[in-house]
XYZ file of C-alpha atoms in Angstrom:
485
model
C -16.990 -0.059 29.592
C -14.595 -0.604 26.688
C -14.777 -3.992 25.029
C -11.830 -3.677 22.755
C -8.830 -1.317 22.363
C -7.155 -0.715 19.050
C -3.628 0.772 19.100
C -2.783 2.575 15.936
C -5.210 4.093 13.380
C -3.668 3.140 10.054
C -6.061 1.532 7.591
C -5.762 -1.821 9.265
C -6.354 -0.551 12.783
C -9.398 1.338 11.435
C -10.639 -1.705 9.561
C -10.301 -3.896 12.655
C -12.250 -1.317 14.735
C -15.011 -1.041 12.182
C -15.363 -4.856 12.149
C -15.477 -5.098 15.935
C -17.830 -2.140 16.285
C -20.206 -3.667 13.680
C -20.162 -6.864 15.782
C -21.514 -4.883 18.710
C -18.294 -4.234 20.680
C -17.539 -0.863 22.316
C -14.238 0.095 20.731
C -11.613 2.721 21.734
C -8.755 3.640 19.399
C -5.404 5.124 20.424
C -3.179 7.085 18.057
C 0.257 8.515 18.768
C -0.022 11.218 16.143
C -2.294 14.145 16.302
C -4.364 12.926 13.396
C -5.735 9.503 12.509
C -4.793 7.607 9.300
C -1.256 6.334 9.451
C -0.533 6.029 5.695
C -3.847 7.760 4.936
C -2.918 11.383 5.830
C -3.500 14.432 3.675
C -2.519 17.928 4.781
C -1.194 21.257 3.489
C 2.618 21.457 3.543
C 3.514 24.715 1.878
C 0.282 26.436 0.870
C -2.791 26.307 3.078
C -5.022 25.727 0.023
C -3.094 22.826 -1.514
C -3.329 19.367 0.147
C -0.567 16.826 -0.036
C -0.761 13.045 0.544
C 1.936 12.527 3.223
C 2.267 8.807 2.604
C 0.041 6.939 0.190
C -1.678 8.620 -2.786
C -3.014 5.946 -5.219
C -5.211 3.075 -3.953
C -5.701 0.078 -6.206
C -6.609 -2.175 -3.336
C -9.032 0.275 -1.779
C -11.132 -0.333 -4.906
C -10.435 -4.025 -5.076
C -10.346 -5.572 -1.562
C -13.363 -7.440 -0.195
C -13.292 -5.332 2.945
C -13.734 -2.099 1.017
C -16.159 -3.628 -1.428
C -18.393 -4.451 1.542
C -17.715 -1.162 3.225
C -18.755 0.720 0.080
C -16.700 3.948 0.106
C -18.712 5.358 -2.730
C -22.006 5.231 -0.931
C -20.332 7.014 2.000
C -19.339 10.012 -0.103
C -15.687 8.925 -0.937
C -15.236 9.288 -4.643
C -12.583 7.052 -6.063
C -11.480 8.890 -9.207
C -10.087 6.668 -12.015
C -7.576 7.783 -14.534
C -8.046 6.332 -18.000
C -4.241 5.567 -17.892
C -3.510 4.033 -14.504
C 0.270 4.030 -15.008
C 2.991 4.855 -17.538
C 6.638 4.130 -17.886
C 8.935 6.406 -19.869
C 12.142 4.983 -21.308
C 15.554 6.706 -21.524
C 15.367 7.019 -25.279
C 12.106 9.026 -25.202
C 9.734 6.143 -25.876
C 7.019 5.344 -23.274
C 4.794 2.437 -22.372
C 1.323 2.967 -20.994
C -1.200 0.730 -19.235
C -4.716 1.876 -19.957
C -7.898 0.684 -18.232
C -8.742 -0.868 -21.639
C -6.561 -3.895 -22.269
C -6.996 -3.686 -25.980
C -5.726 -0.125 -26.016
C -2.793 -1.118 -23.936
C -1.990 -4.031 -26.288
C -2.137 -1.826 -29.317
C 0.656 0.380 -27.796
C 2.920 -2.636 -27.089
C 3.447 -3.595 -30.687
C 4.581 -7.276 -31.049
C 4.006 -7.807 -27.351
C 0.429 -6.698 -27.459
C -1.081 -10.240 -27.760
C 1.251 -11.506 -25.023
C 0.090 -8.745 -22.653
C -3.555 -9.574 -23.427
C -2.947 -13.326 -22.755
C -1.196 -12.462 -19.512
C -3.633 -9.997 -18.127
C -7.031 -10.618 -19.571
C -7.807 -13.921 -17.934
C -6.852 -12.440 -14.552
C -8.973 -9.326 -15.152
C -11.957 -11.592 -16.024
C -11.651 -13.332 -12.664
C -10.348 -10.284 -10.809
C -12.325 -10.741 -7.547
C -11.075 -14.276 -7.264
C -7.503 -13.258 -7.837
C -7.654 -10.326 -5.414
C -9.373 -12.355 -2.716
C -6.757 -15.071 -3.029
C -3.833 -12.655 -2.659
C -5.524 -10.644 0.115
C -6.668 -13.748 2.067
C -5.226 -14.795 5.384
C -3.421 -17.420 3.309
C -4.480 -20.164 5.714
C -7.359 -21.744 3.656
C -8.004 -23.161 0.262
C -8.905 -20.545 -2.402
C -12.585 -20.197 -3.199
C -11.832 -19.676 -6.969
C -9.530 -22.454 -7.963
C -9.403 -21.330 -11.530
C -8.142 -17.889 -10.401
C -5.520 -19.601 -8.219
C -4.278 -21.667 -11.160
C -4.218 -18.655 -13.501
C -2.207 -16.554 -10.925
C 0.169 -19.341 -9.868
C 1.091 -20.371 -13.411
C 1.880 -16.745 -14.421
C 3.804 -15.995 -11.196
C 6.086 -19.007 -11.889
C 6.622 -17.858 -15.510
C 7.409 -14.288 -14.564
C 9.197 -14.889 -11.291
C 12.478 -15.917 -13.059
C 15.011 -13.968 -15.081
C 13.565 -15.234 -18.302
C 10.595 -13.153 -19.606
C 8.286 -13.885 -22.519
C 8.246 -10.202 -23.549
C 10.394 -9.119 -26.456
C 9.915 -5.324 -26.548
C 11.591 -2.798 -24.171
C 8.199 -1.144 -23.550
C 6.461 -4.333 -22.277
C 9.373 -5.522 -20.279
C 9.730 -2.171 -18.569
C 5.944 -1.784 -18.082
C 5.640 -5.073 -16.096
C 8.930 -4.732 -14.211
C 7.916 -1.241 -13.043
C 4.826 -2.756 -11.447
C 6.914 -5.589 -9.939
C 9.088 -2.990 -8.256
C 6.159 -2.114 -5.957
C 7.189 -5.232 -4.036
C 10.334 -3.247 -2.922
C 12.698 -6.127 -3.088
C 14.985 -8.226 -5.182
C 13.849 -8.778 -8.789
C 12.748 -10.970 -10.221
C 11.132 -13.402 -7.642
C 7.830 -15.229 -7.409
C 6.699 -12.646 -4.860
C 7.484 -9.688 -7.102
C 5.745 -11.567 -9.900
C 2.575 -11.857 -7.780
C 2.703 -8.194 -6.909
C 3.109 -7.302 -10.674
C 0.225 -9.562 -11.651
C -2.002 -8.302 -8.923
C -1.444 -4.569 -9.548
C -1.075 -5.033 -13.279
C -4.392 -6.804 -13.762
C -6.446 -4.549 -11.505
C -5.360 -1.642 -13.717
C -7.579 -3.174 -16.348
C -10.458 -4.034 -13.917
C -11.196 -2.090 -10.702
C -8.396 0.474 -11.513
C -5.768 2.529 -9.783
C -7.970 5.304 -8.242
C -7.174 8.394 -6.283
C -9.697 9.560 -3.564
C -11.119 12.864 -4.517
C -9.571 15.396 -2.135
C -6.821 13.078 -0.850
C -6.178 9.848 0.932
C -7.506 11.129 4.268
C -11.021 10.820 2.852
C -10.780 7.059 3.280
C -9.613 7.289 6.892
C -12.332 9.885 7.678
C -15.007 7.518 6.272
C -13.737 4.597 8.431
C -13.589 6.770 11.499
C -17.086 8.148 10.978
C -18.472 4.573 10.857
C -16.601 3.634 14.074
C -17.989 6.699 15.941
C -21.468 6.049 14.503
C -21.350 2.572 16.195
C -20.244 3.874 19.632
C -16.470 3.931 19.168
C -14.086 6.578 20.475
C -10.852 7.804 19.042
C -7.952 9.246 21.148
C -5.293 11.055 19.202
C -1.953 12.214 20.629
C -1.923 9.141 22.886
C 1.176 7.056 22.578
C 0.617 3.691 24.238
C 4.085 2.663 25.594
C 2.950 -0.283 27.618
C 0.023 -2.698 27.462
C -0.669 -1.949 31.123
C -1.939 1.481 30.120
C -4.957 -0.159 28.512
C -6.136 -1.597 31.957
C -8.367 -4.583 31.983
C -9.898 -4.208 28.549
C -10.534 -7.855 27.352
C -9.513 -7.436 23.753
C -6.551 -5.498 22.302
C -5.784 -5.144 18.600
C -2.338 -3.827 17.782
C -1.802 -2.066 14.473
C 1.950 -2.091 15.133
C 5.167 -3.417 13.860
C 6.787 -6.448 15.633
C 9.393 -4.095 16.906
C 6.793 -1.900 18.517
C 4.923 -4.877 19.914
C 8.089 -6.104 21.578
C 8.507 -2.633 23.111
C 5.030 -2.284 24.536
C 4.640 -5.914 25.636
C 7.829 -5.809 27.622
C 8.626 -9.120 29.249
C 5.163 -10.455 29.060
C 5.860 -12.353 25.852
C 7.080 -15.976 25.958
C 10.816 -16.079 25.057
C 10.320 -18.227 21.958
C 7.669 -15.992 20.428
C 9.667 -12.903 21.268
C 12.800 -14.380 19.574
C 10.716 -15.051 16.446
C 9.455 -11.504 16.397
C 13.104 -10.214 16.717
C 14.044 -12.327 13.639
C 11.339 -10.560 11.518
C 13.092 -8.907 8.583
C 12.404 -5.378 7.416
C 12.870 -4.364 3.754
C 14.445 -1.460 1.984
C 13.349 2.058 2.673
C 11.217 4.673 0.936
C 12.515 8.233 0.769
C 9.686 10.674 0.129
C 9.730 14.084 -1.605
C 6.864 16.535 -1.770
C 6.796 19.343 -4.315
C 4.562 22.377 -4.722
C 4.638 23.266 -8.389
C 3.196 25.886 -10.662
C 2.089 23.696 -13.510
C 1.714 20.008 -14.617
C 4.885 17.992 -14.906
C 6.263 18.678 -18.350
C 6.886 15.023 -19.370
C 8.904 14.959 -22.501
C 6.652 12.154 -23.975
C 3.174 13.628 -24.168
C 1.636 10.223 -23.565
C 2.960 10.154 -19.988
C 1.068 13.342 -19.127
C -2.189 11.340 -19.002
C -0.938 8.805 -16.369
C -2.244 8.627 -12.828
C 1.099 7.118 -11.699
C 4.515 7.309 -13.413
C 7.301 4.804 -12.845
C 10.844 6.127 -13.304
C 13.372 3.304 -13.580
C 14.544 3.052 -17.139
C 14.706 -0.301 -18.769
C 13.904 -3.702 -17.391
C 17.584 -4.347 -16.710
C 17.955 -0.937 -15.128
C 15.216 -1.632 -12.584
C 16.557 -5.105 -11.823
C 19.992 -3.525 -11.135
C 18.596 -0.677 -9.004
C 16.281 -2.871 -6.826
C 18.927 -5.680 -6.361
C 21.504 -3.126 -5.134
C 18.973 -1.395 -2.892
C 18.018 -4.604 -1.197
C 21.734 -5.260 -0.578
C 22.095 -1.957 1.155
C 23.924 -0.177 -1.672
C 22.776 3.219 -2.619
C 22.505 3.912 -6.373
C 22.490 7.397 -7.993
C 19.395 6.505 -10.218
C 16.880 4.789 -7.850
C 13.471 3.585 -8.872
C 11.056 6.437 -8.307
C 7.263 6.622 -8.381
C 5.678 9.897 -9.238
C 2.060 11.082 -8.984
C 0.637 14.414 -10.022
C -2.784 14.139 -8.273
C -4.388 16.939 -10.200
C -4.116 14.929 -13.382
C -6.880 12.665 -12.052
C -8.417 15.070 -9.484
C -8.394 18.589 -10.903
C -9.674 19.834 -7.495
C -6.110 19.326 -6.133
C -4.828 22.240 -8.320
C -5.594 25.628 -6.620
C -4.729 29.055 -7.960
C -1.926 27.888 -10.194
C -0.463 25.608 -7.579
C -0.519 21.861 -7.426
C 1.062 18.980 -5.373
C 3.524 16.448 -6.728
C 4.048 13.299 -4.722
C 7.140 11.120 -5.257
C 9.239 8.573 -3.453
C 12.402 6.670 -4.154
C 13.477 3.136 -3.163
C 16.599 3.356 -1.054
C 18.504 1.183 1.402
C 17.014 0.413 4.763
C 17.597 3.277 7.165
C 19.042 5.574 4.414
C 19.757 9.006 5.953
C 20.031 11.040 2.748
C 17.625 13.875 1.986
C 16.014 12.538 -1.227
C 14.670 15.884 -2.520
C 17.436 16.663 -5.061
C 17.958 13.048 -6.052
C 14.196 12.687 -6.914
C 13.984 16.127 -8.535
C 16.920 15.153 -10.875
C 15.295 11.805 -11.557
C 12.092 13.516 -12.743
C 14.063 16.092 -14.646
C 15.576 13.261 -16.788
C 12.198 12.503 -18.226
C 10.524 15.932 -17.779
C 13.049 18.716 -18.737
C 12.052 21.909 -17.106
C 10.377 20.340 -14.084
C 12.871 22.128 -11.774
C 11.703 25.465 -13.054
C 8.107 24.746 -11.918
C 9.019 24.002 -8.299
C 7.707 26.574 -5.869
C 8.555 24.688 -2.607
C 9.777 21.177 -1.668
C 10.618 19.021 1.212
C 12.240 15.690 1.674
C 11.735 12.853 4.196
C 14.649 10.427 4.456
C 13.987 6.789 4.987
C 15.620 6.990 8.420
C 12.972 9.536 9.479
C 9.963 7.692 8.154
C 9.879 5.684 11.421
C 9.404 8.908 13.299
C 6.365 9.604 11.161
C 4.948 6.202 11.611
C 6.559 3.639 13.946
C 5.413 0.835 11.722
C 7.770 1.997 8.909
C 10.950 0.610 10.521
C 14.005 1.966 8.728
C 11.667 3.580 6.162
C 10.125 0.207 5.199
C 6.614 1.261 4.267
C 5.729 -2.324 3.594
C 6.088 -3.118 7.354
C 8.301 -6.123 6.600
C 10.375 -7.507 3.733
C 8.272 -9.066 0.997
C 10.216 -12.338 0.679
C 8.473 -15.546 -0.269
C 8.904 -17.135 3.200
C 7.985 -13.970 5.102
C 4.972 -13.304 2.876
C 3.568 -16.645 4.030
C 4.785 -16.375 7.659
C 4.206 -12.831 8.725
C 5.186 -12.039 11.465
C 5.970 -15.544 12.709
C 5.063 -19.044 11.537
C 1.718 -19.707 13.331
C -1.586 -21.117 12.029
C -3.307 -18.003 13.315
C -0.765 -15.249 12.639
C -2.995 -12.579 14.242
C -3.441 -14.242 17.694
C -0.482 -13.702 19.976
C 0.412 -15.782 23.032
C -0.945 -12.991 25.314
C -4.652 -13.619 26.107
C -6.907 -11.295 24.174
C -4.093 -9.577 22.335
C -3.975 -9.637 18.497
C -1.719 -8.153 15.829
C -3.510 -6.438 12.928
C -0.811 -4.507 11.177
C 0.676 -4.902 7.624
C 3.286 -7.105 9.318
C 0.572 -9.796 9.239
C -1.040 -11.489 6.091
C -1.605 -10.342 3.463
C 0.883 -7.535 3.950
C 1.168 -3.976 2.735
C -1.198 -1.679 0.848
C -4.352 0.164 1.694
C -6.845 -2.788 1.691
C -7.836 -3.145 5.339
C -7.564 -6.893 5.133
C -4.925 -7.420 7.846
C -7.277 -5.545 10.297
C -10.426 -7.393 8.966
C -8.794 -10.808 9.222
C -7.454 -10.106 12.745
C -10.797 -8.785 13.880
C -12.514 -11.960 12.467
C -10.023 -14.180 14.350
C -10.668 -12.316 17.559
C -14.452 -12.512 17.171
C -14.190 -16.240 16.421
C -11.739 -17.267 19.184
C -12.913 -14.901 21.953
C -16.661 -14.800 21.317
C -17.438 -17.760 19.100
C -18.713 -15.553 16.271
C -18.067 -17.193 12.929
C -20.399 -15.125 10.726
C -18.714 -11.849 9.770
C -20.665 -8.638 10.638
C -22.411 -6.610 7.949
C -20.122 -3.751 6.895
C -22.491 -2.111 4.435
C -23.691 1.454 5.109
C -27.114 1.764 6.838
C -29.682 3.996 5.213
C -28.910 6.906 7.477
C -25.077 6.526 6.856
C -25.490 6.930 3.121
C -24.306 10.257 1.550
């Protein structure tokens, strides 16, 4: 007999299933695609020997979140490889700014703004677990580390307005590039929190890449589920809750749009209306390249970076992101680029290596982004086009076909506005519990939102265990001796 069904096997669905299985429930997972993982898929696209990360590639939150800290990927054989330089930001005039794991080294490269960067990031890095746990909480309880909360709140207020304490173009662009990960209007308190979260972990737990690709994380989660009696069914698209039969507990790693579709008329009208009001954000348009050599960045410093932000100056990025949120396409969008083999040399095989890149574009944008992203990289890496062996583009409008949670290409599963960050997907004290008995939402459309941290699934599973079974003590997630690699 199945005790719980999980629909969707993205990182949150897998995290929910791990938590429920560790609590002793027999769990069955259902995945529409032929492989598990959602945003954690890695596969060959052009060359059978070269693996490409289809969605996510770099995982700061997989190294930082309390779920993964407890799950302990390293002990399970997943190596999170750390670049010495988590991210870099080239500027149009040939200069570049770099964030190193070492704050002091970062500060030395920022000239007059070095001490300001240290004052901004060092206190957060010193209390990193408290900051991360606050941001990745269910946001329904008082923070455990009040000092971390004050440090974060004071800085978010200072950096969430048009005024910035940085004087140099390098420091302004370096922080704004991280803020752009919020995929929304800049600057806002929400984008400031994102910038401070990602910015400080670069100096603490890092921005790692899983050796061999992102699918290694999904595989480790799946192995734990199976080891604890769970089953996984791929190629199974659940179109109606009735398909799950009389299973007493259902966890949905789905968008509100998909939940409305599979729930049909079962939902109370008021709750259904609230779900329909849920706002989705701008889109991501992805390009994958198979290249013959490392990206020839004009500034040699950038060649050491795990992630590269292409947006130009602070004012350029603000212009690009503001237009994109408003639905206006720009010729020079903000682009993120990763050459995985810089951090993980095993990803380069026989003179071939993958390049991962995506651009921020308007919601539902139908343009093939390949040439746009190629030209954007070429601006900062002349000769890049000559290294391309093969390429493919995925428009934002098609991202939803790849993963139904990415409505209109919104890989954040919902706009990261201040209000919606606190009330995802609707304003309820328990945002995971739905009006349908035994049915819970566990996707990134619930708090704390996007990224590969597993916390939406973990919080939803904790809610289900508490409200359905009276279990208030979380299950042990650590590897058992026989599971250690």
